[in-house]
mmCIF file of C-alpha atoms and ligand atoms in Angstrom:
data_model
loop_
_atom_site.group_PDB
_atom_site.id
_atom_site.type_symbol
_atom_site.label_atom_id
_atom_site.label_comp_id
_atom_site.label_asym_id
_atom_site.label_seq_id
_atom_site.Cartn_x
_atom_site.Cartn_y
_atom_site.Cartn_z
ATOM 1 C CA MET A 1 59.355 5.103 2.726
ATOM 2 C CA THR A 2 61.643 2.410 4.121
ATOM 3 C CA ILE A 3 63.185 1.550 0.766
ATOM 4 C CA PHE A 4 64.244 5.045 -0.290
ATOM 5 C CA ARG A 5 65.728 8.114 1.354
ATOM 6 C CA GLU A 6 67.191 11.216 -0.174
ATOM 7 C CA ALA A 7 69.480 12.948 2.294
ATOM 8 C CA ASP A 8 70.998 16.429 2.077
ATOM 9 C CA ARG A 9 74.168 14.967 3.641
ATOM 10 C CA PRO A 10 75.713 11.487 3.707
ATOM 11 C CA LEU A 11 73.969 9.275 6.274
ATOM 12 C CA THR A 12 76.206 8.141 9.148
ATOM 13 C CA ASP A 13 77.222 4.515 9.628
ATOM 14 C CA ASP A 14 75.032 4.416 12.756
ATOM 15 C CA GLU A 15 72.002 5.645 10.782
ATOM 16 C CA ILE A 16 72.618 3.039 8.090
ATOM 17 C CA GLY A 17 73.128 0.306 10.709
ATOM 18 C CA ASP A 18 69.769 1.160 12.301
ATOM 19 C CA TRP A 19 68.128 1.122 8.848
ATOM 20 C CA LEU A 20 69.609 -2.321 8.082
ATOM 21 C CA ARG A 21 68.284 -3.637 11.411
ATOM 22 C CA ASP A 22 64.842 -2.018 10.872
ATOM 23 C CA LEU A 23 64.533 -3.936 7.601
ATOM 24 C CA ARG A 24 65.043 -7.298 9.326
ATOM 25 C CA GLY A 25 61.795 -9.243 9.308
ATOM 26 C CA LYS A 26 60.991 -7.959 5.806
ATOM 27 C CA PRO A 27 63.040 -10.571 3.882
ATOM 28 C CA TYR A 28 61.141 -13.504 2.382
ATOM 29 C CA SER A 29 63.708 -16.022 3.614
ATOM 30 C CA ILE A 30 61.540 -19.138 3.353
ATOM 31 C CA GLU A 31 64.389 -21.448 2.409
ATOM 32 C CA SER A 32 67.415 -20.187 4.321
ATOM 33 C CA GLY A 33 65.886 -18.498 7.364
ATOM 34 C CA PHE A 34 68.736 -16.022 6.850
ATOM 35 C CA ASP A 35 67.710 -12.371 6.597
ATOM 36 C CA VAL A 36 69.898 -10.195 4.397
ATOM 37 C CA THR A 37 69.344 -6.447 4.331
ATOM 38 C CA SER A 38 71.229 -3.994 2.213
ATOM 39 C CA VAL A 39 71.474 -0.270 1.604
ATOM 40 C CA PHE A 40 73.175 1.329 -1.391
ATOM 41 C CA ARG A 41 73.986 4.967 -1.977
ATOM 42 C CA ALA A 42 73.462 5.875 -5.618
ATOM 43 C CA ARG A 43 74.381 8.683 -7.965
ATOM 44 C CA LEU A 44 72.778 10.081 -11.075
ATOM 45 C CA GLY A 45 74.934 12.864 -12.470
ATOM 46 C CA ALA A 46 76.005 15.223 -9.699
ATOM 47 C CA ALA A 47 73.324 14.076 -7.248
ATOM 48 C CA ASP A 48 74.777 11.304 -5.077
ATOM 49 C CA THR A 49 72.774 11.066 -1.866
ATOM 50 C CA PHE A 50 70.005 8.742 -3.028
ATOM 51 C CA TYR A 51 69.780 5.705 -0.711
ATOM 52 C CA PHE A 52 67.945 2.497 -1.648
ATOM 53 C CA ALA A 53 67.290 -0.535 0.548
ATOM 54 C CA GLY A 54 66.725 -4.176 -0.336
ATOM 55 C CA VAL A 55 66.075 -7.548 1.271
ATOM 56 C CA ASN A 56 66.427 -11.137 0.084
ATOM 57 C CA VAL A 57 63.357 -12.689 -1.555
ATOM 58 C CA GLU A 58 63.597 -16.451 -1.926
ATOM 59 C CA ASN A 59 61.732 -18.849 -4.172
ATOM 60 C CA PRO A 60 61.371 -22.649 -4.172
ATOM 61 C CA ASP A 61 63.176 -22.425 -7.542
ATOM 62 C CA HIS A 62 66.396 -21.077 -6.034
ATOM 63 C CA ARG A 63 67.611 -19.664 -9.345
ATOM 64 C CA VAL A 64 64.924 -16.986 -9.270
ATOM 65 C CA SER A 65 65.595 -15.961 -5.670
ATOM 66 C CA THR A 66 66.921 -12.438 -5.326
ATOM 67 C CA HIS A 67 69.502 -11.368 -2.757
ATOM 68 C CA GLY A 68 69.410 -8.321 -0.498
ATOM 69 C CA GLU A 69 71.903 -6.420 -2.639
ATOM 70 C CA GLU A 70 69.869 -7.178 -5.781
ATOM 71 C CA GLY A 71 66.794 -5.797 -4.018
ATOM 72 C CA ALA A 72 68.531 -2.476 -3.422
ATOM 73 C CA ILE A 73 69.703 -2.436 -7.052
ATOM 74 C CA ALA A 74 66.094 -3.155 -8.121
ATOM 75 C CA ALA A 75 64.818 -0.067 -6.307
ATOM 76 C CA MET A 76 67.689 2.029 -7.659
ATOM 77 C CA VAL A 77 67.040 1.125 -11.311
ATOM 78 C CA VAL A 78 63.268 1.657 -11.090
ATOM 79 C CA ALA A 79 63.901 5.020 -9.427
ATOM 80 C CA LEU A 80 66.874 6.383 -11.378
ATOM 81 C CA GLY A 81 67.001 4.326 -14.574
ATOM 82 C CA ARG A 82 69.788 2.321 -16.174
ATOM 83 C CA LYS A 83 72.355 5.116 -15.953
ATOM 84 C CA ALA A 84 72.400 5.163 -12.151
ATOM 85 C CA GLU A 85 75.680 4.390 -10.408
ATOM 86 C CA LEU A 86 76.256 2.655 -7.082
ATOM 87 C CA VAL A 87 78.738 4.666 -5.040
ATOM 88 C CA GLU A 88 78.732 2.968 -1.606
ATOM 89 C CA GLY A 89 77.096 -0.116 -0.109
ATOM 90 C CA TRP A 90 76.247 -1.678 3.251
ATOM 91 C CA VAL A 91 75.096 -5.253 3.831
ATOM 92 C CA MET A 92 73.954 -7.146 6.944
ATOM 93 C CA GLY A 93 73.029 -10.813 7.251
ATOM 94 C CA ALA A 94 72.020 -12.921 10.244
ATOM 95 C CA PRO A 95 69.516 -15.694 10.993
ATOM 96 C CA ARG A 96 65.917 -14.507 11.171
ATOM 97 C CA GLY A 97 64.741 -13.607 14.668
ATOM 98 C CA LEU A 98 68.129 -12.574 16.083
ATOM 99 C CA GLU A 99 68.280 -9.030 17.452
ATOM 100 C CA LYS A 100 71.105 -6.619 18.239
ATOM 101 C CA GLY A 101 72.798 -7.625 21.492
ATOM 102 C CA THR A 102 72.313 -11.334 20.882
ATOM 103 C CA ASP A 103 74.945 -13.622 22.402
ATOM 104 C CA ASN A 104 74.614 -15.902 19.369
ATOM 105 C CA PRO A 105 78.035 -15.703 17.666
ATOM 106 C CA LEU A 106 76.285 -15.234 14.303
ATOM 107 C CA GLY A 107 75.288 -11.769 15.526
ATOM 108 C CA ASN A 108 78.954 -10.789 15.248
ATOM 109 C CA VAL A 109 79.551 -12.045 11.689
ATOM 110 C CA GLU A 110 80.346 -9.325 9.153
ATOM 111 C CA VAL A 111 78.735 -11.051 6.186
ATOM 112 C CA SER A 112 80.274 -10.442 2.786
ATOM 113 C CA CYS A 113 78.454 -10.158 -0.545
ATOM 114 C CA CYS A 114 78.190 -13.436 -2.464
ATOM 115 C CA GLY A 115 79.769 -13.856 -5.893
ATOM 116 C CA LYS A 116 76.476 -13.341 -7.721
ATOM 117 C CA CYS A 117 75.892 -10.011 -6.012
ATOM 118 C CA ARG A 118 79.484 -8.877 -6.622
ATOM 119 C CA GLN A 119 78.845 -9.494 -10.308
ATOM 120 C CA GLN A 120 75.528 -7.591 -10.165
ATOM 121 C CA ILE A 121 77.073 -4.650 -8.294
ATOM 122 C CA ALA A 122 80.014 -4.481 -10.737
ATOM 123 C CA ASN A 123 77.649 -3.461 -13.545
ATOM 124 C CA PHE A 124 76.762 -0.284 -11.673
ATOM 125 C CA ALA A 125 79.906 0.412 -9.617
ATOM 126 C CA SER A 126 83.539 1.312 -10.247
ATOM 127 C CA GLU A 127 86.401 -0.598 -8.618
ATOM 128 C CA ASP A 128 86.939 2.029 -5.896
ATOM 129 C CA VAL A 129 83.384 1.781 -4.530
ATOM 130 C CA VAL A 130 83.458 0.869 -0.823
ATOM 131 C CA ILE A 131 81.270 -1.960 0.517
ATOM 132 C CA HIS A 132 80.669 -2.215 4.279
ATOM 133 C CA SER A 133 79.862 -5.572 5.878
ATOM 134 C CA VAL A 134 77.943 -4.721 9.049
ATOM 135 C CA ALA A 135 77.354 -7.311 11.790
ATOM 136 C CA LEU A 136 73.973 -7.381 13.510
ATOM 137 C CA ASN A 137 75.732 -6.438 16.757
ATOM 138 C CA GLY A 138 77.295 -3.373 15.144
ATOM 139 C CA SER A 139 80.891 -4.108 14.169
ATOM 140 C CA ALA A 140 81.814 -3.566 10.526
ATOM 141 C CA SER A 141 84.559 -4.163 7.995
ATOM 142 C CA THR A 142 85.061 -2.508 4.643
ATOM 143 C CA THR A 143 86.441 -3.489 1.291
ATOM 144 C CA THR A 144 86.273 -2.162 -2.263
ATOM 145 C CA MET A 145 84.696 -3.623 -5.361
ATOM 146 C CA GLY A 146 88.205 -3.864 -6.828
ATOM 147 C CA ARG A 147 89.221 -6.193 -4.002
ATOM 148 C CA TYR A 148 85.890 -8.037 -4.083
ATOM 149 C CA LEU A 149 85.978 -8.680 -7.804
ATOM 150 C CA PRO A 150 89.357 -8.003 -9.422
ATOM 151 C CA ASP A 151 89.368 -7.662 -13.213
ATOM 152 C CA GLN A 152 85.606 -7.435 -13.137
ATOM 153 C CA PHE A 153 83.610 -8.433 -16.207
ATOM 154 C CA SER A 154 80.793 -6.030 -16.912
ATOM 155 C CA PHE A 155 78.957 -4.345 -19.766
ATOM 156 C CA ARG A 156 81.749 -1.772 -19.841
ATOM 157 C CA GLN A 157 84.016 -4.447 -21.362
ATOM 158 C CA PHE A 158 81.891 -5.615 -24.253
ATOM 159 C CA ARG A 159 79.496 -2.770 -24.898
ATOM 160 C CA PRO A 160 81.633 0.349 -25.385
ATOM 161 C CA ALA A 161 78.734 1.930 -27.249
ATOM 162 C CA ALA A 162 76.648 1.626 -24.083
ATOM 163 C CA ALA A 163 79.432 3.303 -22.095
ATOM 164 C CA GLU A 164 79.423 6.246 -24.531
ATOM 165 C CA ASP A 165 75.673 6.437 -24.293
ATOM 166 C CA ASP A 166 76.060 6.662 -20.498
ATOM 167 C CA ALA A 167 77.752 10.031 -20.955
ATOM 168 C CA THR A 168 74.323 11.530 -21.645
ATOM 169 C CA LEU A 169 72.446 11.635 -18.373
ATOM 170 C CA PRO A 170 68.820 12.514 -17.745
ATOM 171 C CA PRO A 171 68.136 15.097 -15.017
ATOM 172 C CA ALA A 172 67.966 13.575 -11.519
ATOM 173 C CA PRO A 173 64.359 13.081 -10.389
ATOM 174 C CA THR A 174 63.013 14.666 -7.208
ATOM 175 C CA ALA A 175 62.309 12.538 -4.126
ATOM 176 C CA ALA A 176 58.567 12.806 -4.829
ATOM 177 C CA GLU A 177 59.087 11.638 -8.410
ATOM 178 C CA ILE A 178 61.169 8.683 -7.202
ATOM 179 C CA GLU A 179 58.472 7.612 -4.753
ATOM 180 C CA GLN A 180 55.886 7.792 -7.558
ATOM 181 C CA ARG A 181 58.037 5.554 -9.731
ATOM 182 C CA LEU A 182 58.449 2.901 -7.027
ATOM 183 C CA VAL A 183 55.175 2.665 -5.108
ATOM 184 C CA ARG A 184 51.717 4.280 -5.317
ATOM 185 C CA THR A 185 49.191 4.045 -2.516
ATOM 186 C CA GLY A 186 45.660 5.276 -1.902
ATOM 187 C CA LEU A 187 44.820 5.538 -5.584
ATOM 188 C CA ALA A 188 42.819 3.562 -8.095
ATOM 189 C CA PRO A 189 44.567 4.603 -11.298
ATOM 190 C CA THR A 190 43.004 4.096 -14.681
ATOM 191 C CA SER A 191 44.434 1.673 -17.198
ATOM 192 C CA ALA A 192 45.839 4.642 -19.135
ATOM 193 C CA GLU A 193 47.597 5.992 -16.023
ATOM 194 C CA ILE A 194 49.207 2.598 -15.354
ATOM 195 C CA PHE A 195 50.327 2.368 -18.984
ATOM 196 C CA ASP A 196 51.935 5.825 -18.681
ATOM 197 C CA TRP A 197 53.707 4.684 -15.495
ATOM 198 C CA LEU A 198 55.012 1.494 -17.159
ATOM 199 C CA ARG A 199 56.112 3.391 -20.257
ATOM 200 C CA SER A 200 58.042 5.923 -18.161
ATOM 201 C CA LEU A 201 60.238 3.247 -16.539
ATOM 202 C CA GLU A 202 63.608 2.260 -17.953
ATOM 203 C CA SER A 203 64.945 -1.305 -18.064
ATOM 204 C CA ALA A 204 68.686 -1.881 -17.644
ATOM 205 C CA ASN A 205 68.905 -3.705 -20.956
ATOM 206 C CA ALA A 206 72.425 -3.317 -22.347
ATOM 207 C CA ALA A 207 72.467 -6.971 -23.509
ATOM 208 C CA SER A 208 69.217 -7.267 -25.426
ATOM 209 C CA GLY A 209 67.722 -3.813 -25.873
ATOM 210 C CA THR A 210 64.336 -5.282 -24.912
ATOM 211 C CA SER A 211 62.309 -3.749 -22.094
ATOM 212 C CA ASP A 212 59.962 -5.260 -19.526
ATOM 213 C CA ALA A 213 58.041 -3.334 -16.872
ATOM 214 C CA VAL A 214 55.324 -4.509 -14.497
ATOM 215 C CA VAL A 215 53.088 -3.089 -11.808
ATOM 216 C CA LEU A 216 51.921 -5.422 -9.039
ATOM 217 C CA LYS A 217 48.782 -4.719 -7.000
ATOM 218 C CA LEU A 218 48.873 -5.878 -3.371
ATOM 219 C CA THR A 219 45.869 -6.831 -1.240
ATOM 220 C CA ASP A 220 45.423 -3.331 0.209
ATOM 221 C CA GLY A 221 45.476 -1.751 -3.266
ATOM 222 C CA THR A 222 49.108 -0.588 -3.057
ATOM 223 C CA LEU A 223 50.846 -0.642 -6.452
ATOM 224 C CA VAL A 224 54.555 -1.497 -6.850
ATOM 225 C CA ALA A 225 56.612 -1.256 -10.053
ATOM 226 C CA GLY A 226 59.497 -3.321 -11.412
ATOM 227 C CA VAL A 227 61.720 -3.423 -14.499
ATOM 228 C CA LYS A 228 64.098 -5.888 -16.077
ATOM 229 C CA ILE A 229 67.727 -5.539 -14.952
ATOM 230 C CA GLU A 230 70.144 -7.338 -17.241
ATOM 231 C CA GLU A 231 73.609 -8.317 -16.093
ATOM 232 C CA ALA A 232 76.689 -8.952 -18.238
ATOM 233 C CA ALA A 233 77.029 -12.589 -17.087
ATOM 234 C CA PHE A 234 73.249 -13.116 -17.489
ATOM 235 C CA GLN A 235 72.521 -12.999 -13.751
ATOM 236 C CA ASP A 236 69.464 -10.923 -14.637
ATOM 237 C CA VAL A 237 66.702 -9.738 -12.334
ATOM 238 C CA ASN A 238 63.434 -9.963 -14.266
ATOM 239 C CA ALA A 239 60.713 -7.329 -13.905
ATOM 240 C CA ILE A 240 58.505 -9.379 -11.560
ATOM 241 C CA GLN A 241 61.487 -10.302 -9.348
ATOM 242 C CA CYS A 242 62.338 -6.591 -9.293
ATOM 243 C CA ALA A 243 58.845 -5.518 -8.200
ATOM 244 C CA ALA A 244 58.581 -8.365 -5.673
ATOM 245 C CA ALA A 245 61.949 -7.386 -4.172
ATOM 246 C CA ILE A 246 60.825 -3.766 -3.800
ATOM 247 C CA ALA A 247 57.431 -4.779 -2.367
ATOM 248 C CA ASN A 248 58.951 -7.144 0.194
ATOM 249 C CA ALA A 249 61.525 -4.584 1.333
ATOM 250 C CA ALA A 250 58.808 -1.956 1.677
ATOM 251 C CA PHE A 251 56.024 -3.995 3.242
ATOM 252 C CA GLY A 252 57.252 -7.422 4.374
ATOM 253 C CA ARG A 253 55.081 -10.373 3.488
ATOM 254 C CA ILE A 254 53.015 -9.562 0.396
ATOM 255 C CA THR A 255 50.132 -11.042 -1.567
ATOM 256 C CA VAL A 256 49.649 -9.991 -5.181
ATOM 257 C CA THR A 257 46.099 -9.744 -6.534
ATOM 258 C CA GLU A 258 46.575 -8.234 -10.011
ATOM 259 C CA MET A 259 49.398 -7.356 -12.438
ATOM 260 C CA TRP A 260 49.920 -5.076 -15.451
ATOM 261 C CA SER A 261 52.815 -5.793 -17.835
ATOM 262 C CA PHE A 262 54.362 -3.914 -20.761
ATOM 263 C CA SER A 263 57.213 -5.326 -22.848
ATOM 264 C CA GLN A 264 58.708 -3.959 -26.012
ATOM 265 C CA GLY A 265 61.534 -4.526 -28.463
ATOM 266 C CA TYR A 266 61.293 -8.301 -28.791
ATOM 267 C CA PRO A 267 62.241 -9.739 -32.202
ATOM 268 C CA GLY A 268 59.259 -10.075 -34.476
ATOM 269 C CA ASP A 269 57.256 -7.936 -32.108
ATOM 270 C CA PRO A 270 54.902 -5.805 -34.215
ATOM 271 C CA ASP A 271 53.466 -2.638 -32.764
ATOM 272 C CA ASP A 272 50.199 -4.238 -31.785
ATOM 273 C CA ALA A 273 51.722 -7.333 -30.065
ATOM 274 C CA PHE A 274 50.952 -8.271 -26.475
ATOM 275 C CA VAL A 275 54.022 -9.928 -24.914
ATOM 276 C CA THR A 276 53.485 -12.462 -22.123
ATOM 277 C CA PRO A 277 56.169 -12.440 -19.382
ATOM 278 C CA GLN A 278 58.808 -15.168 -19.268
ATOM 279 C CA LEU A 279 58.122 -18.355 -17.318
ATOM 280 C CA SER A 280 60.910 -17.548 -14.858
ATOM 281 C CA ALA A 281 59.176 -14.260 -14.054
ATOM 282 C CA LEU A 282 55.815 -15.994 -13.642
ATOM 283 C CA GLN A 283 57.511 -18.428 -11.213
ATOM 284 C CA THR A 284 58.185 -15.476 -8.920
ATOM 285 C CA LEU A 285 54.603 -14.259 -9.284
ATOM 286 C CA LEU A 286 53.230 -17.721 -8.415
ATOM 287 C CA GLU A 287 54.970 -17.493 -5.046
ATOM 288 C CA PHE A 288 53.074 -14.312 -4.115
ATOM 289 C CA ALA A 289 49.831 -14.659 -6.122
ATOM 290 C CA GLU A 290 46.560 -14.650 -4.241
ATOM 291 C CA ASP A 291 45.236 -17.184 -6.732
ATOM 292 C CA PRO A 292 46.680 -18.926 -9.829
ATOM 293 C CA ASP A 293 43.792 -17.367 -11.749
ATOM 294 C CA MET A 294 44.714 -13.831 -10.670
ATOM 295 C CA PRO A 295 44.228 -11.300 -13.486
ATOM 296 C CA ILE A 296 47.148 -10.120 -15.615
ATOM 297 C CA HIS A 297 46.743 -7.234 -18.051
ATOM 298 C CA LEU A 298 49.138 -7.008 -20.997
ATOM 299 C CA PHE A 299 49.697 -3.714 -22.811
ATOM 300 C CA ASN A 300 50.902 -3.330 -26.371
ATOM 301 C CA LYS A 301 52.839 -0.298 -27.611
ATOM 302 C CA ALA A 302 49.614 1.455 -28.576
ATOM 303 C CA GLY A 303 48.429 1.236 -24.962
ATOM 304 C CA GLN A 304 45.703 -1.265 -25.755
ATOM 305 C CA GLN A 305 45.088 -3.821 -23.025
ATOM 306 C CA ARG A 306 44.537 -7.581 -23.254
ATOM 307 C CA ASP A 307 43.361 -9.451 -20.169
ATOM 308 C CA THR A 308 44.601 -12.881 -19.179
ATOM 309 C CA THR A 309 45.326 -14.794 -15.976
ATOM 310 C CA LEU A 310 48.487 -16.077 -14.348
ATOM 311 C CA ALA A 311 47.572 -19.688 -15.146
ATOM 312 C CA GLU A 312 46.801 -18.855 -18.781
ATOM 313 C CA ALA A 313 49.955 -16.732 -19.140
ATOM 314 C CA ALA A 314 52.093 -19.652 -17.958
ATOM 315 C CA HIS A 315 50.906 -21.549 -21.039
ATOM 316 C CA LYS A 316 51.742 -18.736 -23.426
ATOM 317 C CA ALA A 317 54.934 -17.330 -21.989
ATOM 318 C CA LEU A 318 56.848 -14.889 -24.157
ATOM 319 C CA THR A 319 54.871 -15.402 -27.341
ATOM 320 C CA PRO A 320 54.044 -12.185 -29.164
ATOM 321 C CA THR A 321 50.457 -12.668 -30.337
HETATM 322 ZN ZN1 LIG B 1 74.192 -12.357 -2.951
#
């Protein structure tokens, strides 16, 4: 799987550089033509050699575009849950179509993380975490999150209860379990199996306590999951952005034919409510939908399913009914 590796030793900088270059061509860089690829090493408890990759996924509404670093965070949270930590990062950015060895000077630029991504990373990383900026042609520079974002504002500052809660860690999943959380291929799962999958995923929801999870079906039947990832300065990644980021990093250009969605915890949300995704999330889905009338299936907490379409959902967004 190109978006996840579990290694029994730290990967070398050369291995990571090759991985970053292999991911080029996967970004959905329709607006900028600038491909960003990113790899993060993550830890859950004592296990710290989980690697997740991401690419930038743009949208005509630029506010719902996700960056390469956010894509890697998306895969990490779906795989390891909200208590995962980022422990090292690598990022590469260069115009689409350039290859290693190019004489274009932009092949030598060691691109840094933008301010939005620094803020996103800070919610999962301590100040001593090292970030490597790797040029397409191979040179690299390093910095730390403390230098990138001094006096960082994160959930640790205003949610001490969440920090205490983080002391209790679930057991680290196996590589096979992680792959099952992210992507499923060659199967036609039942509605009940998809509900179990959605229910097993954890949103990073320290701000609201509400949870959103989705599964997207691609044209070849491949299923890809996503969850909501909240950020202390409200630079959130919604569940559809999350799944779209993972799907693009894994497969390149995607078309979505069907979606299942499960949300819980919203105010006034009784047990039997079906919650329609937010409009901003549907904006991401519109960009990849096979058809505006593509089917969407909403689950309530009892696992009952209500069928709607993307076009109909856009009229009813986020109304528990
Ligand atoms: Zn960024």
